[in-house]
Coordinates of C-alpha atoms in Angstrom, one line a residue:
X1075 CA 104.8 41.8 95.4
X1076 CA 103.1 41.0 92.4
X1077 CA 102.3 44.6 90.9
X1078 CA 99.3 43.4 89.2
X1079 CA 98.0 41.9 92.3
X1080 CA 94.1 43.0 92.8
X1081 CA 92.5 44.4 95.7
X1082 CA 88.6 42.7 96.2
X1083 CA 86.0 44.9 97.3
X1084 CA 82.0 43.8 97.5
X1085 CA 78.8 45.8 96.6
X1086 CA 75.4 44.3 95.6
X1087 CA 76.7 40.8 96.4
X1088 CA 79.3 41.0 93.3
X1089 CA 82.7 41.0 93.7
X1090 CA 84.4 44.2 92.3
X1091 CA 88.1 43.9 91.1
X1092 CA 90.3 47.0 91.7
X1093 CA 93.6 47.7 90.8
X1094 CA 96.4 49.5 92.9
X1095 CA 97.5 53.0 91.6
X1096 CA 101.1 53.9 91.6
X1097 CA 102.4 57.4 92.2
X1098 CA 105.5 58.7 91.7
X1099 CA 105.8 62.0 94.1
X1100 CA 108.6 64.9 93.9
X1101 CA 109.1 67.6 95.7
X1102 CA 107.8 70.9 94.2
X1103 CA 110.2 73.1 95.4
X1104 CA 113.0 70.9 94.3
X1105 CA 114.4 73.7 91.8
X1106 CA 114.5 76.4 94.3
X1107 CA 117.6 76.8 96.3
X1108 CA 116.0 79.0 98.6
X1109 CA 113.5 76.5 99.8
X1110 CA 115.1 74.7 103.1
X1111 CA 115.2 70.9 102.7
X1112 CA 113.7 68.1 104.1
X1113 CA 115.9 65.4 106.1
X1114 CA 116.8 63.2 103.3
X1115 CA 117.6 63.6 99.5
X1116 CA 114.0 65.3 98.5
X1117 CA 115.4 65.3 95.0
X1118 CA 114.7 62.0 94.7
X1119 CA 111.2 60.6 93.6
X1120 CA 109.1 58.8 96.1
X1121 CA 107.2 55.8 95.6
X1122 CA 103.8 55.2 96.7
X1123 CA 101.0 52.4 96.2
X1124 CA 97.7 53.0 97.1
X1125 CA 94.0 51.8 96.1
X1126 CA 91.3 54.0 93.9
X1127 CA 89.0 54.0 97.1
X1128 CA 91.7 55.5 99.1
X1129 CA 91.6 59.4 99.7
X1130 CA 94.7 61.7 99.5
X1131 CA 95.0 61.5 103.2
X1132 CA 96.4 58.5 102.9
X1133 CA 98.8 59.4 100.9
X1134 CA 99.6 62.1 103.0
X1135 CA 100.3 59.8 105.7
X1136 CA 102.6 57.8 103.8
X1137 CA 104.6 60.5 102.9
X1138 CA 104.7 61.3 106.7
X1139 CA 106.1 57.8 107.2
X1140 CA 108.9 58.5 104.6
X1141 CA 109.9 61.9 106.2
X1142 CA 109.6 61.6 110.2
X1143 CA 110.2 65.5 110.6
X1144 CA 106.6 66.0 109.1
X1145 CA 104.8 64.2 111.7
X1146 CA 104.2 67.5 113.6
X1147 CA 102.8 69.1 110.5
X1148 CA 99.3 69.5 110.0
X1149 CA 97.8 67.8 107.2
X1150 CA 96.6 70.9 105.5
X1151 CA 100.1 72.1 105.2
X1152 CA 100.8 69.5 102.9
X1153 CA 99.6 70.0 99.5
X1154 CA 99.5 67.4 96.9
X1155 CA 99.3 68.8 92.9
X1156 CA 98.6 67.1 89.7
X1157 CA 99.6 69.2 86.9
X1158 CA 99.6 72.1 89.6
X1159 CA 96.0 71.5 90.6
X1160 CA 95.6 70.6 94.6
X1161 CA 94.2 67.2 95.1
X1162 CA 91.6 67.8 97.9
X1163 CA 92.4 65.6 101.2
X1164 CA 89.1 64.0 101.6
X1165 CA 88.7 63.2 97.9
X1166 CA 89.1 59.5 96.6
X1167 CA 92.3 59.1 94.7
X1168 CA 89.7 57.8 91.6
X1169 CA 87.7 61.2 91.7
X1170 CA 90.7 62.9 89.6
X1171 CA 91.5 61.6 85.7
X1172 CA 95.4 60.7 86.7
X1173 CA 97.8 60.4 83.9
X1174 CA 99.2 57.1 84.5
X1175 CA 99.2 55.1 87.5
X1176 CA 100.7 51.9 86.7
X1177 CA 103.9 50.3 87.9
X1178 CA 105.3 50.7 84.9
X1179 CA 103.7 54.2 84.0
X1180 CA 103.3 55.8 87.8
X1181 CA 100.8 59.1 88.0
X1182 CA 103.3 62.2 88.4
X1183 CA 102.6 64.0 91.3
X1184 CA 104.4 67.3 93.4
X1185 CA 104.2 68.1 97.0
X1186 CA 104.9 71.3 99.0
X1187 CA 104.9 71.5 102.4
X1188 CA 103.9 75.0 103.7
X1189 CA 106.3 76.2 106.7
X1190 CA 107.7 73.0 107.5
X1191 CA 111.3 75.1 108.6
X1192 CA 109.2 75.7 111.9
X1193 CA 109.6 72.0 112.5
X1194 CA 112.5 71.0 114.4
X1195 CA 114.3 67.9 112.0
X1196 CA 117.2 67.2 114.9
X1197 CA 115.8 68.6 118.0
X1198 CA 117.4 71.8 116.8
X1199 CA 115.8 75.1 115.5
X1200 CA 115.9 75.2 111.8
X1201 CA 118.2 77.7 110.3
X1202 CA 116.3 80.6 109.2
X1203 CA 115.5 81.2 105.6
X1204 CA 114.9 84.0 102.9
X1205 CA 111.7 85.2 102.7
X1206 CA 111.9 86.1 99.2
X1207 CA 111.6 83.5 96.4
X1208 CA 109.9 82.5 92.6
X1209 CA 110.2 79.8 90.2
X1210 CA 108.4 78.2 87.5
X1211 CA 106.3 75.1 88.4
X1212 CA 107.6 72.3 86.6
X1213 CA 104.5 70.2 85.8
X1214 CA 102.7 73.2 83.8
X1215 CA 103.9 74.2 80.5
X1216 CA 106.1 77.8 80.2
X1217 CA 107.6 79.3 77.7
X1218 CA 111.2 80.0 78.0
X1219 CA 110.6 83.7 77.7
X1220 CA 108.4 83.7 80.6
X1221 CA 110.9 81.4 82.5
X1222 CA 113.5 84.1 81.7
X1223 CA 110.7 86.9 82.6
X1224 CA 109.9 85.0 86.4
X1225 CA 114.0 84.9 86.8
X1226 CA 113.9 88.7 86.2
X1227 CA 111.1 89.1 89.0
X1228 CA 113.0 87.4 91.6
X1229 CA 115.9 89.0 91.0
X1230 CA 114.2 92.5 91.2
X1231 CA 112.4 91.5 94.1
X1232 CA 115.7 90.3 95.7
X1233 CA 117.0 93.7 94.8
X1234 CA 114.3 95.4 96.8
X1235 CA 111.3 96.0 94.5
X1236 CA 108.4 95.4 96.1
X1237 CA 105.4 93.7 94.7
X1238 CA 102.5 96.2 94.7
X1239 CA 99.0 95.2 95.4
X1240 CA 96.3 96.8 92.6
X1241 CA 93.7 99.1 93.9
X1242 CA 91.1 97.3 91.9
X1243 CA 89.6 93.9 92.1
X1244 CA 87.9 91.4 94.3
X1245 CA 91.1 89.0 94.9
X1246 CA 94.5 90.1 94.7
X1247 CA 96.7 91.2 91.9
X1248 CA 100.3 92.1 92.4
X1249 CA 102.5 94.1 89.8
X1250 CA 105.9 93.0 89.9
X1251 CA 108.4 95.9 88.7
X1252 CA 111.8 96.0 88.0
X1253 CA 114.5 98.3 89.9
X1254 CA 113.3 101.0 87.5
X1255 CA 109.5 100.8 88.5
X1256 CA 108.6 99.5 84.9
X1257 CA 106.0 97.1 85.3
X1258 CA 107.2 93.7 84.0
X1259 CA 104.3 91.0 85.5
X1260 CA 101.3 90.5 87.3
X1261 CA 101.0 87.8 90.2
X1262 CA 97.8 86.3 91.3
X1263 CA 98.2 83.8 94.5
X1264 CA 95.6 81.7 94.1
X1265 CA 95.2 81.8 98.4
X1266 CA 94.3 85.4 97.9
X1267 CA 91.7 85.0 95.4
X1268 CA 88.0 86.3 96.4
X1269 CA 86.5 84.2 99.1
X1270 CA 90.0 82.5 100.1
X1271 CA 91.8 82.5 103.2
X1272 CA 94.1 85.1 102.6
X1273 CA 92.1 87.6 100.7
X1274 CA 93.4 90.9 101.5
X1275 CA 90.4 92.6 100.5
X1276 CA 87.9 91.3 103.1
X1277 CA 86.8 88.5 101.3
X1278 CA 87.5 85.5 103.7
X1279 CA 86.6 82.1 103.2
X1280 CA 87.8 78.4 103.5
X1281 CA 89.9 76.8 100.4
X1282 CA 87.8 75.4 97.8
X1283 CA 84.2 76.7 98.6
X1284 CA 81.9 78.7 96.4
X1285 CA 83.2 82.2 95.5
X1286 CA 82.1 84.7 93.0
X1287 CA 80.4 82.5 90.6
X1288 CA 78.9 79.0 90.8
X1289 CA 81.2 76.3 88.8
X1290 CA 84.4 78.0 90.0
X1291 CA 85.4 77.4 93.8
X1292 CA 87.7 79.7 95.7
X1293 CA 91.3 79.3 95.1
X1294 CA 90.7 77.5 92.1
X1295 CA 91.3 80.7 89.4
X1296 CA 95.2 80.7 89.1
X1297 CA 95.2 77.2 87.0
X1298 CA 92.2 78.9 84.8
X1299 CA 93.9 81.9 84.1
X1300 CA 96.9 79.5 83.0
X1301 CA 94.7 77.3 81.4
X1302 CA 93.4 79.9 78.8
X1303 CA 96.8 81.0 77.5
X1304 CA 97.5 77.7 77.0
X1305 CA 94.2 76.6 75.1
X1306 CA 94.8 80.0 73.0
X1307 CA 96.3 78.4 70.4
X1308 CA 99.1 80.4 68.5
X1309 CA 98.2 83.4 70.9
X1310 CA 94.9 83.8 68.3
X1311 CA 93.0 85.7 70.9
X1312 CA 96.2 87.1 72.1
X1313 CA 95.8 86.2 75.8
X1314 CA 99.1 87.6 77.5
X1315 CA 101.7 84.8 78.5
X1316 CA 100.7 83.3 81.7
X1317 CA 102.4 80.4 84.0
X1318 CA 101.7 78.6 87.6
X1319 CA 104.3 80.0 89.4
X1320 CA 105.5 79.5 93.5
X1321 CA 106.5 82.9 95.4
X1322 CA 107.0 84.1 98.3
X1323 CA 107.5 87.7 99.8
X1324 CA 106.8 89.4 102.9
X1325 CA 104.3 91.8 100.7
X1326 CA 101.8 89.1 99.6
X1327 CA 99.5 88.1 102.7
X1328 CA 100.9 86.2 105.4
X1329 CA 99.3 83.3 107.2
X1330 CA 98.1 83.6 110.9
X1331 CA 99.3 80.9 113.2
X1332 CA 99.8 81.1 116.8
X1333 CA 103.3 82.1 116.7
X1334 CA 102.5 85.0 114.7
X1335 CA 102.4 86.0 110.8
X1336 CA 104.2 83.4 108.5
X1337 CA 105.7 84.5 104.9
X1338 CA 105.0 80.9 103.0
X1339 CA 105.2 80.2 99.3
X1340 CA 102.0 80.5 97.4
X1341 CA 101.0 79.3 94.2
X1342 CA 99.5 81.6 91.6
X1343 CA 99.5 83.0 88.0
X1344 CA 101.7 84.5 86.7
X1345 CA 101.2 86.8 83.8
X1346 CA 103.3 89.0 81.3
X1347 CA 102.7 92.7 82.0
X1348 CA 100.8 94.4 78.5
X1349 CA 101.3 97.9 77.9
X1350 CA 97.9 98.9 77.3
X1351 CA 96.0 102.2 76.9
X1352 CA 92.7 101.6 78.5
X1353 CA 89.7 98.9 78.8
X1354 CA 87.3 98.4 76.1
X1355 CA 84.4 100.3 78.5
X1356 CA 86.2 103.8 77.6
X1357 CA 85.5 103.1 73.8
X1358 CA 82.7 102.8 71.9
X1359 CA 82.4 99.4 70.1
X1360 CA 82.5 100.7 66.7
X1361 CA 86.2 101.2 66.8
X1362 CA 86.9 97.7 67.2
X1363 CA 87.7 95.2 64.2
X1364 CA 85.6 92.3 63.7
X1365 CA 88.4 89.8 63.7
X1366 CA 89.5 90.6 67.4
X1367 CA 86.1 90.6 68.1
X1368 CA 85.3 87.0 66.8
X1369 CA 88.8 85.7 68.1
X1370 CA 88.0 86.8 71.5
X1371 CA 84.5 84.9 71.3
X1372 CA 85.9 82.0 69.8
X1373 CA 88.2 81.8 73.0
X1374 CA 85.4 82.8 75.3
X1375 CA 82.9 80.2 74.1
X1376 CA 85.5 77.4 74.1
X1377 CA 86.4 78.0 77.7
X1378 CA 83.0 78.8 78.7
X1379 CA 84.1 82.4 80.0
X1380 CA 81.7 83.7 82.7
X1381 CA 83.1 86.9 82.9
X1382 CA 84.0 88.8 79.8
X1383 CA 83.2 92.6 80.9
X1384 CA 84.4 95.4 78.9
X1385 CA 86.8 96.2 82.0
X1386 CA 89.1 92.7 81.0
X1387 CA 89.4 93.5 77.5
X1388 CA 92.6 95.9 77.2
X1389 CA 93.4 98.3 74.3
X1390 CA 96.5 98.5 72.6
X1391 CA 96.9 101.3 70.2
X1392 CA 98.5 100.2 66.7
X1393 CA 98.9 101.0 63.4
X1394 CA 96.9 99.3 60.3
X1395 CA 98.1 98.5 57.2
X1396 CA 97.1 101.7 55.9
X1397 CA 98.7 103.3 58.6
X1398 CA 95.3 104.7 60.2
X1399 CA 95.0 103.9 64.0
X1400 CA 93.9 100.3 65.0
X1401 CA 92.8 99.4 68.5
X1402 CA 93.4 96.0 69.3
X1403 CA 91.7 94.2 72.0
X1404 CA 93.9 91.7 74.8
X1405 CA 91.8 89.7 76.8
X1406 CA 92.7 89.1 80.6
X1407 CA 91.1 87.9 83.9
X1408 CA 90.1 84.2 83.0
X1409 CA 89.5 82.9 86.4
X1410 CA 86.0 82.2 86.1
X1411 CA 86.3 80.0 83.0
X1412 CA 86.2 76.4 82.5
X1413 CA 83.3 76.3 85.7
X1414 CA 82.0 72.9 86.6
X1415 CA 78.6 74.5 86.0
X1416 CA 77.2 76.6 83.5
X1417 CA 75.9 79.9 84.6
X1418 CA 76.2 82.7 82.4
X1419 CA 74.5 85.4 81.0
X1420 CA 74.3 87.9 78.2
X1421 CA 74.9 90.5 80.3
X1422 CA 78.3 88.6 81.6
X1423 CA 79.6 88.7 77.8
X1424 CA 80.1 92.2 76.8
X1425 CA 80.6 91.5 73.2
X1426 CA 77.2 89.7 72.6
X1427 CA 75.7 93.0 72.1
X1428 CA 78.5 94.6 69.8
X1429 CA 77.7 94.6 66.2
X1430 CA 80.8 92.8 65.3
X1431 CA 79.4 89.4 66.8
X1432 CA 76.5 89.4 64.1
X1433 CA 78.9 89.2 61.0
X1434 CA 79.8 85.9 59.5
X1435 CA 83.4 84.6 60.2
X1436 CA 86.3 85.0 58.3
X1437 CA 87.7 82.2 56.4
X1438 CA 90.9 82.7 58.3
X1439 CA 88.9 82.1 61.4
X1440 CA 87.0 79.1 60.4
X1441 CA 90.1 77.5 59.5
X1442 CA 91.3 78.3 63.1
X1443 CA 87.9 76.4 64.5
X1444 CA 88.5 73.6 62.1
X1445 CA 91.6 72.8 63.1
X1446 CA 90.4 73.0 67.3
X1447 CA 90.5 69.4 68.5
X1448 CA 88.2 68.5 71.7
X1449 CA 90.4 66.0 72.9
X1450 CA 93.3 67.3 72.7
X1451 CA 92.5 70.3 74.5
X1452 CA 91.1 68.1 77.4
X1453 CA 94.7 66.8 77.8
X1454 CA 96.3 70.1 78.3

């Protein structure tokens, strides 16, 4: 068939031509040896051609046609990801700004099948799999240092170190430690965010529904945490290294099914743990440098952060060039940034009332702003 052939639709008696969209799908778990495999060479890409007005449910059905063992799997247990953003089943292909999409340059997607090992691919019971795993998502940039840390956390979990759920917060934050109980990283599964299906603190709700703030739906905070780090060019504001990671462990909230609670793969934000003394709320604002406040302010304005309270600015104690004590600000918790609509108040942004915010930018800060490119950032 001619790949350039166009489908015709009609509206207001005028003929409208739409080109097909070409997709290349790979397994999101192809690099993970602990993930049980579908029948067939799942390491090879799958090519699918659809129309812009098709929904993502059509893509899932095409995937099931390629893998008959998936026919018993509900559509909601098949996740389609573009740059690790989940593509909603009932949305049209054209609702997303996909990169590529032509026959020469197909749009790159990942698919993830949740608990597909429960299906019997050959009329026999599937072999049991390990219930611990962790690997970096291949579609989102990740530093080599963080990749090494992800591997270390996985090995420590396999050695028996358990993730620990923090006491604070509305969503789930798990502390990952080594065998000597030193903190290494934090992991925030997107399905355990506030008003998400598996929230362990009682704030339950369906996926992609209104959450804590207008403009950020439930299960969408993890991707924003990663975006904040990627947009903090040169670690200008000191956002800790963050990546999108797939993980499973019995200590994470399980998925309830008719046959019992299931340990499943989860996608979430993985962030390097930063040793700090306290949070900004326990210090007088005057002890912070204008430079630190300006850098966080520049970041918050760029990402339209809806929640810069004084509890999500950590304090790291250091030394200035003169040898005096220096209190460095480390910004965290960026899940309520990059909203779809803007509803922010001065009370949401702690630094707005600080005296440093009224001081002019230094030349280094102006140079940084001058070099920013909104069009490049939009492609991250």
